[in-house]
Short mmCIF file of C-alpha atoms in Angstrom, two decimals:
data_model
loop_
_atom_site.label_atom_id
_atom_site.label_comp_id
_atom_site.label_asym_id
_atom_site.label_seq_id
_atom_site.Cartn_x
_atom_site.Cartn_y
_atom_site.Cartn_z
CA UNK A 1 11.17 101.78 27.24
CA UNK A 2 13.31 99.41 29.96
CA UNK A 3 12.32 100.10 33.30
CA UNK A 4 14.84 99.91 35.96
CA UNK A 5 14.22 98.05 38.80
CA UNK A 6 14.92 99.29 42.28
CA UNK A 7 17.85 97.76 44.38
CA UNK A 8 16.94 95.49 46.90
CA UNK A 9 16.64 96.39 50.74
CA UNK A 10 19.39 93.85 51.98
CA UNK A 11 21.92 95.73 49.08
CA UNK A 12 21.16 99.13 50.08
CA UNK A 13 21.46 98.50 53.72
CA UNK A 14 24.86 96.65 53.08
CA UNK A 15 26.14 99.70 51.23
CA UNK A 16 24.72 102.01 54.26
CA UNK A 17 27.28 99.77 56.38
CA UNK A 18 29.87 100.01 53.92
CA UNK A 19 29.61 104.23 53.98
CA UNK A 20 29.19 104.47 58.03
CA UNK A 21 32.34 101.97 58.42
CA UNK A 22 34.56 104.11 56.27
CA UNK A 23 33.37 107.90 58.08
CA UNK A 24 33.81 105.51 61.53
CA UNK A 25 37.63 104.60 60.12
CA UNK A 26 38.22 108.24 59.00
CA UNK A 27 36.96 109.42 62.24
CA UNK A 28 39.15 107.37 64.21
CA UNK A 29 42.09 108.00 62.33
CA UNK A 30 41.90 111.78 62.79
CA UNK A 31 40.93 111.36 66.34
CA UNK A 32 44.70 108.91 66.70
CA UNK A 33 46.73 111.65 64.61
CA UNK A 34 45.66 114.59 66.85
CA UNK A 35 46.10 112.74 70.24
CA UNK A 36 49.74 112.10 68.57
CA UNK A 37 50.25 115.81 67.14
CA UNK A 38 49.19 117.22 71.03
CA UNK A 39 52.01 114.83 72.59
CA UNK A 40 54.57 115.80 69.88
CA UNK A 41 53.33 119.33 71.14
CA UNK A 42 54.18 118.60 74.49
CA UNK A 43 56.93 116.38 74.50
CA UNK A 44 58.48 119.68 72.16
CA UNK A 45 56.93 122.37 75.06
CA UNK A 46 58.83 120.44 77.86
CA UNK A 47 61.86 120.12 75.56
CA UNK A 48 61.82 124.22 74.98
CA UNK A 49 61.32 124.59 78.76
CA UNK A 50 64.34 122.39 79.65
CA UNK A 51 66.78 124.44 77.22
CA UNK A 52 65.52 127.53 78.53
CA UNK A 53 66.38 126.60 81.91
CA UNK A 54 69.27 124.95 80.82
CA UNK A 55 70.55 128.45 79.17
CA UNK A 56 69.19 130.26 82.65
CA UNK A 57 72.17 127.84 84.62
CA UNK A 58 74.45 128.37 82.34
CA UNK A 59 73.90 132.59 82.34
CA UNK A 60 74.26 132.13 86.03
CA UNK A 61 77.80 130.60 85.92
CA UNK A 62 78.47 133.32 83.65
CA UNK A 63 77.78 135.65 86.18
CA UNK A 64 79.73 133.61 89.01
CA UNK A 65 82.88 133.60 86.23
CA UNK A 66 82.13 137.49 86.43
CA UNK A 67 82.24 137.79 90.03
CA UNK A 68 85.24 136.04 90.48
CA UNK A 69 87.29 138.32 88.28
CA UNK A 70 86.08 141.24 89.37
CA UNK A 71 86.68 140.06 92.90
CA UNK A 72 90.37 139.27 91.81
CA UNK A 73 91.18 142.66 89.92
CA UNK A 74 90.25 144.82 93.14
CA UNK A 75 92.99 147.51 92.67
CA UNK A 76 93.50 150.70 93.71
CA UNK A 77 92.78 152.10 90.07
CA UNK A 78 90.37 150.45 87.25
CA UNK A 79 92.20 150.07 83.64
CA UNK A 80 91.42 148.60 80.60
CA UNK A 81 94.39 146.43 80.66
CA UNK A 82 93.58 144.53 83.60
CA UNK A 83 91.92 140.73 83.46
CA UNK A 84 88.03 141.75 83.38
CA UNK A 85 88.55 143.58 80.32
CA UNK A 86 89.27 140.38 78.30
CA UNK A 87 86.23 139.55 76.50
CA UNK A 88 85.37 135.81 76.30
CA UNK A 89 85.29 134.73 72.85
CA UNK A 90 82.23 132.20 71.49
CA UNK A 91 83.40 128.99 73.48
CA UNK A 92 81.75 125.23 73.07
CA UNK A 93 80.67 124.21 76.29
CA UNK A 94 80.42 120.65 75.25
CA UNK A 95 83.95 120.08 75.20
CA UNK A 96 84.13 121.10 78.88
CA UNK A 97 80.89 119.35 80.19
CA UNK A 98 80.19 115.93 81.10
CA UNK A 99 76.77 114.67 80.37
CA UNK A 100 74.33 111.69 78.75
CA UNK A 101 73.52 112.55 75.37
CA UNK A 102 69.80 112.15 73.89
CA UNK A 103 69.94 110.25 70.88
CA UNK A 104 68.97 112.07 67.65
CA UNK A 105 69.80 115.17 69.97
CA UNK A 106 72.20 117.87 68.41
CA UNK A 107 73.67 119.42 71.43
CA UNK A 108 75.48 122.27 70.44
CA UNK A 109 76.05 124.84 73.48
CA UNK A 110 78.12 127.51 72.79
CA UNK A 111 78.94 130.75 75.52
CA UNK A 112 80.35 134.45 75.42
CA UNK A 113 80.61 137.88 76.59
CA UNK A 114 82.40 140.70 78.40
CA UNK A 115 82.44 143.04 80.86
CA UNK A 116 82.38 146.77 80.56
CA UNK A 117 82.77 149.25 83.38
CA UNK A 118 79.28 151.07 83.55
CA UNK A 119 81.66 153.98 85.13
CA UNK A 120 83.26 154.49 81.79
CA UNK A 121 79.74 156.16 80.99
CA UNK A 122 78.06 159.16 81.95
CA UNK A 123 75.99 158.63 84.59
CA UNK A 124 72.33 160.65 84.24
CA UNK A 125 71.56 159.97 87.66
CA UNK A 126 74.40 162.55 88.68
CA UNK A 127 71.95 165.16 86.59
CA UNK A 128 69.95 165.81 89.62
CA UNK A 129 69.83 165.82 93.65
CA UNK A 130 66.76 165.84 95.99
CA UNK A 131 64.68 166.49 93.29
CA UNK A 132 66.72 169.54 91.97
CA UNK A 133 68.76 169.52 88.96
CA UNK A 134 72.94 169.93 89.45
CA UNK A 135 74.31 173.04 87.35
CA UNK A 136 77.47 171.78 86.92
CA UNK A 137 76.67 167.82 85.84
CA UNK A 138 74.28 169.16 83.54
CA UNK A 139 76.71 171.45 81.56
CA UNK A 140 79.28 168.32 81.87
CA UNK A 141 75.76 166.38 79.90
CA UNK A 142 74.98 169.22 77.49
CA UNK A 143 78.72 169.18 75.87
CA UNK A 144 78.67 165.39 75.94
CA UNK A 145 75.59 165.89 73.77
CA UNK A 146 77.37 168.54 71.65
CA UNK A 147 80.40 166.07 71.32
CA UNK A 148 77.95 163.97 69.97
CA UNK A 149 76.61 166.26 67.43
CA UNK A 150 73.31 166.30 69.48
CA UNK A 151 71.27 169.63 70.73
CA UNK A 152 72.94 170.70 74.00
CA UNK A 153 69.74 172.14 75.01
CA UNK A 154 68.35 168.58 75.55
CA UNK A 155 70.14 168.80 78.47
CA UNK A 156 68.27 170.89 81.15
CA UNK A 157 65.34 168.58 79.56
CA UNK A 158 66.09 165.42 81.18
CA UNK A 159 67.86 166.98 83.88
CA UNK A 160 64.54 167.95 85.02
CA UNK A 161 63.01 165.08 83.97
CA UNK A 162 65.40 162.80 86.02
CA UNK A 163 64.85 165.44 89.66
CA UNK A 164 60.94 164.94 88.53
CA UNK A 165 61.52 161.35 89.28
CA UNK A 166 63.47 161.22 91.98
CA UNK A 167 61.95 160.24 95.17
CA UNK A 168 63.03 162.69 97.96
CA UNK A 169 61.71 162.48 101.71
CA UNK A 170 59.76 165.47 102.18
CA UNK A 171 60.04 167.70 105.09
CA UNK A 172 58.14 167.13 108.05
CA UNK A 173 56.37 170.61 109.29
CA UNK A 174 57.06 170.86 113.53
CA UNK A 175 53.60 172.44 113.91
CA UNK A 176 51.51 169.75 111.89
CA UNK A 177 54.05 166.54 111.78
CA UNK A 178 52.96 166.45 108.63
CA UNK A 179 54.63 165.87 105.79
CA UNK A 180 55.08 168.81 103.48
CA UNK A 181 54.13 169.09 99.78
CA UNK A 182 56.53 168.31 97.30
CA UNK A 183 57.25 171.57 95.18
CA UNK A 184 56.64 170.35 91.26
CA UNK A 185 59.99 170.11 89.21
CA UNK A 186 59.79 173.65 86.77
CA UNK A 187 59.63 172.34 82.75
CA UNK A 188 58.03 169.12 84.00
CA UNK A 189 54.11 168.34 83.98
CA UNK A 190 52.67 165.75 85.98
CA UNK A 191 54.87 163.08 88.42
CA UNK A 192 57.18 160.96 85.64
CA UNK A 193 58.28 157.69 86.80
CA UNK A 194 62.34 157.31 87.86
CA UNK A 195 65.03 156.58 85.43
CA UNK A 196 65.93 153.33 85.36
CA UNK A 197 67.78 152.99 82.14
CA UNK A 198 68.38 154.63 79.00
CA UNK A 199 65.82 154.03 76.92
CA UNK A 200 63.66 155.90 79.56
CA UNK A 201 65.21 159.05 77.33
CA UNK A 202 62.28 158.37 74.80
CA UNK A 203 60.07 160.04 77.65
CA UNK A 204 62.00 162.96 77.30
CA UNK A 205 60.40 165.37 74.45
CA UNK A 206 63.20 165.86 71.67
CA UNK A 207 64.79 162.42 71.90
CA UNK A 208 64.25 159.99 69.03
CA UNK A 209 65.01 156.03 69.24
CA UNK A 210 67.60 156.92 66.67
CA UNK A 211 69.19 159.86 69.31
CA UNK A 212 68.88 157.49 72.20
CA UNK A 213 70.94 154.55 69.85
CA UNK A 214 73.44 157.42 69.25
CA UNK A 215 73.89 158.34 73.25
CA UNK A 216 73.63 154.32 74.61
CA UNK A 217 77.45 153.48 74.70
CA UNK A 218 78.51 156.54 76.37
CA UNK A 219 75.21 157.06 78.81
CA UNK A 220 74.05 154.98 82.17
CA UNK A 221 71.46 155.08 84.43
CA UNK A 222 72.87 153.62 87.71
CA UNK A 223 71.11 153.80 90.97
CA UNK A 224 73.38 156.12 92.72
CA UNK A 225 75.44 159.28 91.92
CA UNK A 226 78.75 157.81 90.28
CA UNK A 227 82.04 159.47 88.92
CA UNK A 228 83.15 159.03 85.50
CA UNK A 229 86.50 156.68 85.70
CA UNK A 230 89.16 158.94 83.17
CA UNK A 231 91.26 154.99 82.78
CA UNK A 232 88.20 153.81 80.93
CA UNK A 233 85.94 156.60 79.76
CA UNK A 234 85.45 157.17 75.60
CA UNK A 235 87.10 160.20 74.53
CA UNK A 236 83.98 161.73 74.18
CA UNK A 237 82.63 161.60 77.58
CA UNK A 238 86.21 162.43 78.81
CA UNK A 239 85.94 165.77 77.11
CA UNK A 240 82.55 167.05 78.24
CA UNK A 241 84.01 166.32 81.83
CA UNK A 242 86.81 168.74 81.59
CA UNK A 243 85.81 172.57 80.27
CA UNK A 244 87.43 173.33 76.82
CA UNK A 245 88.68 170.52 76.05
CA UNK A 246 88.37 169.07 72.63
CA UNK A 247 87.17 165.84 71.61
CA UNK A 248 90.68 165.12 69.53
CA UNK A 249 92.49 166.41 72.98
CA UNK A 250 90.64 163.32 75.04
CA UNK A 251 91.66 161.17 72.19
CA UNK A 252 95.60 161.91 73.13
CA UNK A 253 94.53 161.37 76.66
CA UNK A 254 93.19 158.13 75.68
CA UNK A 255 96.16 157.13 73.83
CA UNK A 256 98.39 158.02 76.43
CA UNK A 257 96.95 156.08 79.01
CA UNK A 258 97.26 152.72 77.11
CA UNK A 259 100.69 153.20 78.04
CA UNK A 260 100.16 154.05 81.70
CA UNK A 261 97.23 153.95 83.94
CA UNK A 262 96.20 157.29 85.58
CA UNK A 263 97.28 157.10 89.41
CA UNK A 264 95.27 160.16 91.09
CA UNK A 265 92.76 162.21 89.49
CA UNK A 266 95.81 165.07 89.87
CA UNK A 267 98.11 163.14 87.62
CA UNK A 268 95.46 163.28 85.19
CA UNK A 269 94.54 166.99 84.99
CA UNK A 270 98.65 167.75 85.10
CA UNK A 271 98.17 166.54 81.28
CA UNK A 272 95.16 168.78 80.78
CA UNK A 273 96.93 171.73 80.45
CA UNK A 274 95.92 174.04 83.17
CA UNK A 275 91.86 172.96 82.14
CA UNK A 276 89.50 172.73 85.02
CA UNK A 277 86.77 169.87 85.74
CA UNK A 278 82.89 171.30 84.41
CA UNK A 279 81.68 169.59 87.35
CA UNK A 280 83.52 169.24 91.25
CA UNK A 281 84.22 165.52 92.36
CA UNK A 282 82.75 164.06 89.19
CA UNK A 283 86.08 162.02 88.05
CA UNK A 284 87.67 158.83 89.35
CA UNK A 285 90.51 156.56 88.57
CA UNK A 286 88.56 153.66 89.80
CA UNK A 287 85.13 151.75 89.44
CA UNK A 288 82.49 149.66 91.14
CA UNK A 289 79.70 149.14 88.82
CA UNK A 290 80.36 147.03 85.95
CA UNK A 291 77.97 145.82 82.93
CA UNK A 292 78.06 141.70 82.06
CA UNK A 293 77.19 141.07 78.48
CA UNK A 294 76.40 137.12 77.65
CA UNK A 295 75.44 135.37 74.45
CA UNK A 296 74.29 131.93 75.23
CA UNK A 297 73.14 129.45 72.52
CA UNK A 298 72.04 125.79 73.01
CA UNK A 299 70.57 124.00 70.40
CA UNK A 300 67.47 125.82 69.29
CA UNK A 301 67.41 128.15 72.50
CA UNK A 302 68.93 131.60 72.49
CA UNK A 303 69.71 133.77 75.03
CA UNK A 304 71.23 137.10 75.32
CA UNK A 305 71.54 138.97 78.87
CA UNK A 306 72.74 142.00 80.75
CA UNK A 307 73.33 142.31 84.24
CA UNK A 308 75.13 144.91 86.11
CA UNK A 309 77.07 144.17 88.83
CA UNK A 310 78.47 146.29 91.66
CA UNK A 311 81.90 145.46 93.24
CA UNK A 312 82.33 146.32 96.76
CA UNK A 313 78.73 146.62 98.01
CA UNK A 314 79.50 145.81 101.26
CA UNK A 315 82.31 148.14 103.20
CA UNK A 316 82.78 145.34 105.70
CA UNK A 317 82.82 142.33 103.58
CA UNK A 318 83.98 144.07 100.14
CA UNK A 319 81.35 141.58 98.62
CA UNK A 320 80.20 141.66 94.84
CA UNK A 321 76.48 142.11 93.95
CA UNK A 322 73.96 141.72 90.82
CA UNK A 323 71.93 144.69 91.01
CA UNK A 324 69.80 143.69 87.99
CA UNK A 325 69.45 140.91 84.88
CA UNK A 326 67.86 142.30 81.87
CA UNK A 327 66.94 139.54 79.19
CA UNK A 328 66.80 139.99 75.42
#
């Protein structure tokens, strides 16, 4: 039987070396590919953060755009025919703007939108006063809901819902100078939290996200009482403004007026046939709060925004205001 001899010392030790020099390599390898991974991280982060902000600018010169059409279509009546209501189709920004390009960079910037009037809508703040719900807006609401194949009894629902979360100054009592407890709104537990837009319906018991989907394009939440504008309004809100009228009836009224812009709120109900408005002083023929839709894409960065805007803020200076920017 051959015996096998054991290696030497000086060869085992040299193989030792051989082993430790390779996990030494390996290490520092792996150590050099994550320091470069965390700056391509980085160098990427600050890229994202630049297009963001980039799209933030240009959503702002949207808005200025806005402003300045609204500020020149300031007549004494609010149609669709007039210059705001031109949408802005997809447009390439680079073919307007001036600037360095990156190389390898793919700079593709692309902006569009429109502007609806926010008084073509119903507005659910007009449900409700000092905390107390408004008979005659809320029957106007109830056959909006019925012209849209919804339960009209939802309507006394939010109504109370929206006075619930109004904020009202209460009453000061001459003998304490105290302020007076707020009476609770009937149908309504607890204190709910204001309206502030329409998906605040889901609060509401009865209303579904599929319900509140159905009710967005004719429904508002604005931060004052507001009239519904009959140049602009959808035939459906236009009938549950006026009582017995018929949904097919607004849709001749709506037809008509592409060929002429209602003057005077008079002029209007001459063509109504002898019908009288379900709720006093609730109709205009012009607006001042108006909803700005943009769609702005650059390179990998998206964004998609809606502000509303209200013309005329100021009596004295007859200046234009955002009110709000919601980001999607």
């Amino acid at each position: 039987m051959r015996i096998r001899r054991p290696m030497p010392l000086p060869m085992r030790r040299r193989g030792v070396a051989v082993v430790t020099a390779l996990l030494l390599t390996t290490l520092a390898v792996s150590i050099v590919a994550s320091l470069f991974w965390q700056q391509q991280v980085q160098v990427r982060t600050m890229e994202n953060q630049r297009l963001q902000l980039q799209t933030k600018w240009i959503q702002r010169g949207a808005l200025d755009w806005a402003i300045l059409v609204l500020q020149g279509s300031n007549l004494p009546f609010t149609s669709l025919d007039q210059p705001w209501a031109t949408p802005l189709a997809e447009t390439r920004l680079d073919e307007y703007v001036e600037r360095q390009r990156v190389e390898g960079e793919r700079y593709d910037a692309t902006l569009s939108g429109n502007i609806t009037d926010a008084c073509a809508r119903y507005n659910l703040t007009n449900l409700a006063e000092n905390r107390q719900p408004d008979e005659g807006q809320l029957t106007a609401f109830g056959r909006l809901l019925t012209n849209l194949q919804m339960d009209s009894g939802l309507a006394r629902r939010v109504a109370q819902y929206v006075a619930a979360g109004q904020s009202v100054r209460a009453p000061v009592d001459d003998n304490t100078d105290q302020p007076q407890t707020r009476t609770q709104v009937s149908g309504v537990q607890g204190s709910p939290m204001p309206f502030v837009e329409v998906d605040d319906l889901l609060s509401v018991p009865g209303f579904t996200p599929a319900m509140v989907e159905r009710l967005r394009p004719y429904v508002i939440v604005l931060p004052v009482k507001s009239t519904v504008n009959v140049n602009t309004a959808a035939p459906e809100v236009l009938a549950a403004m006026v009582t017995g009228m018929s949904v097919s009836e607004a849709n001749a009224l709506a037809v008509r007026r592409k060929q002429a812009a209602y003057l005077s709120i008079d002029q209007f109900m001459n063509e109504t046939n002898g019908k009288a408005v379900t709720a006093p002083d609730s109709l205009g023929i012009k607006s001042d709060w108006y909803l700005v839709n943009s769609r702005i894409r650059l390179d990998r960065a998206a964004l998609d925004a809606e502000s509303l805007i209200q013309r005329g803020a100021s009596p004295l200076t007859g200046g234009t205001r955002v009110v709000w920017i919601r980001q999607y």
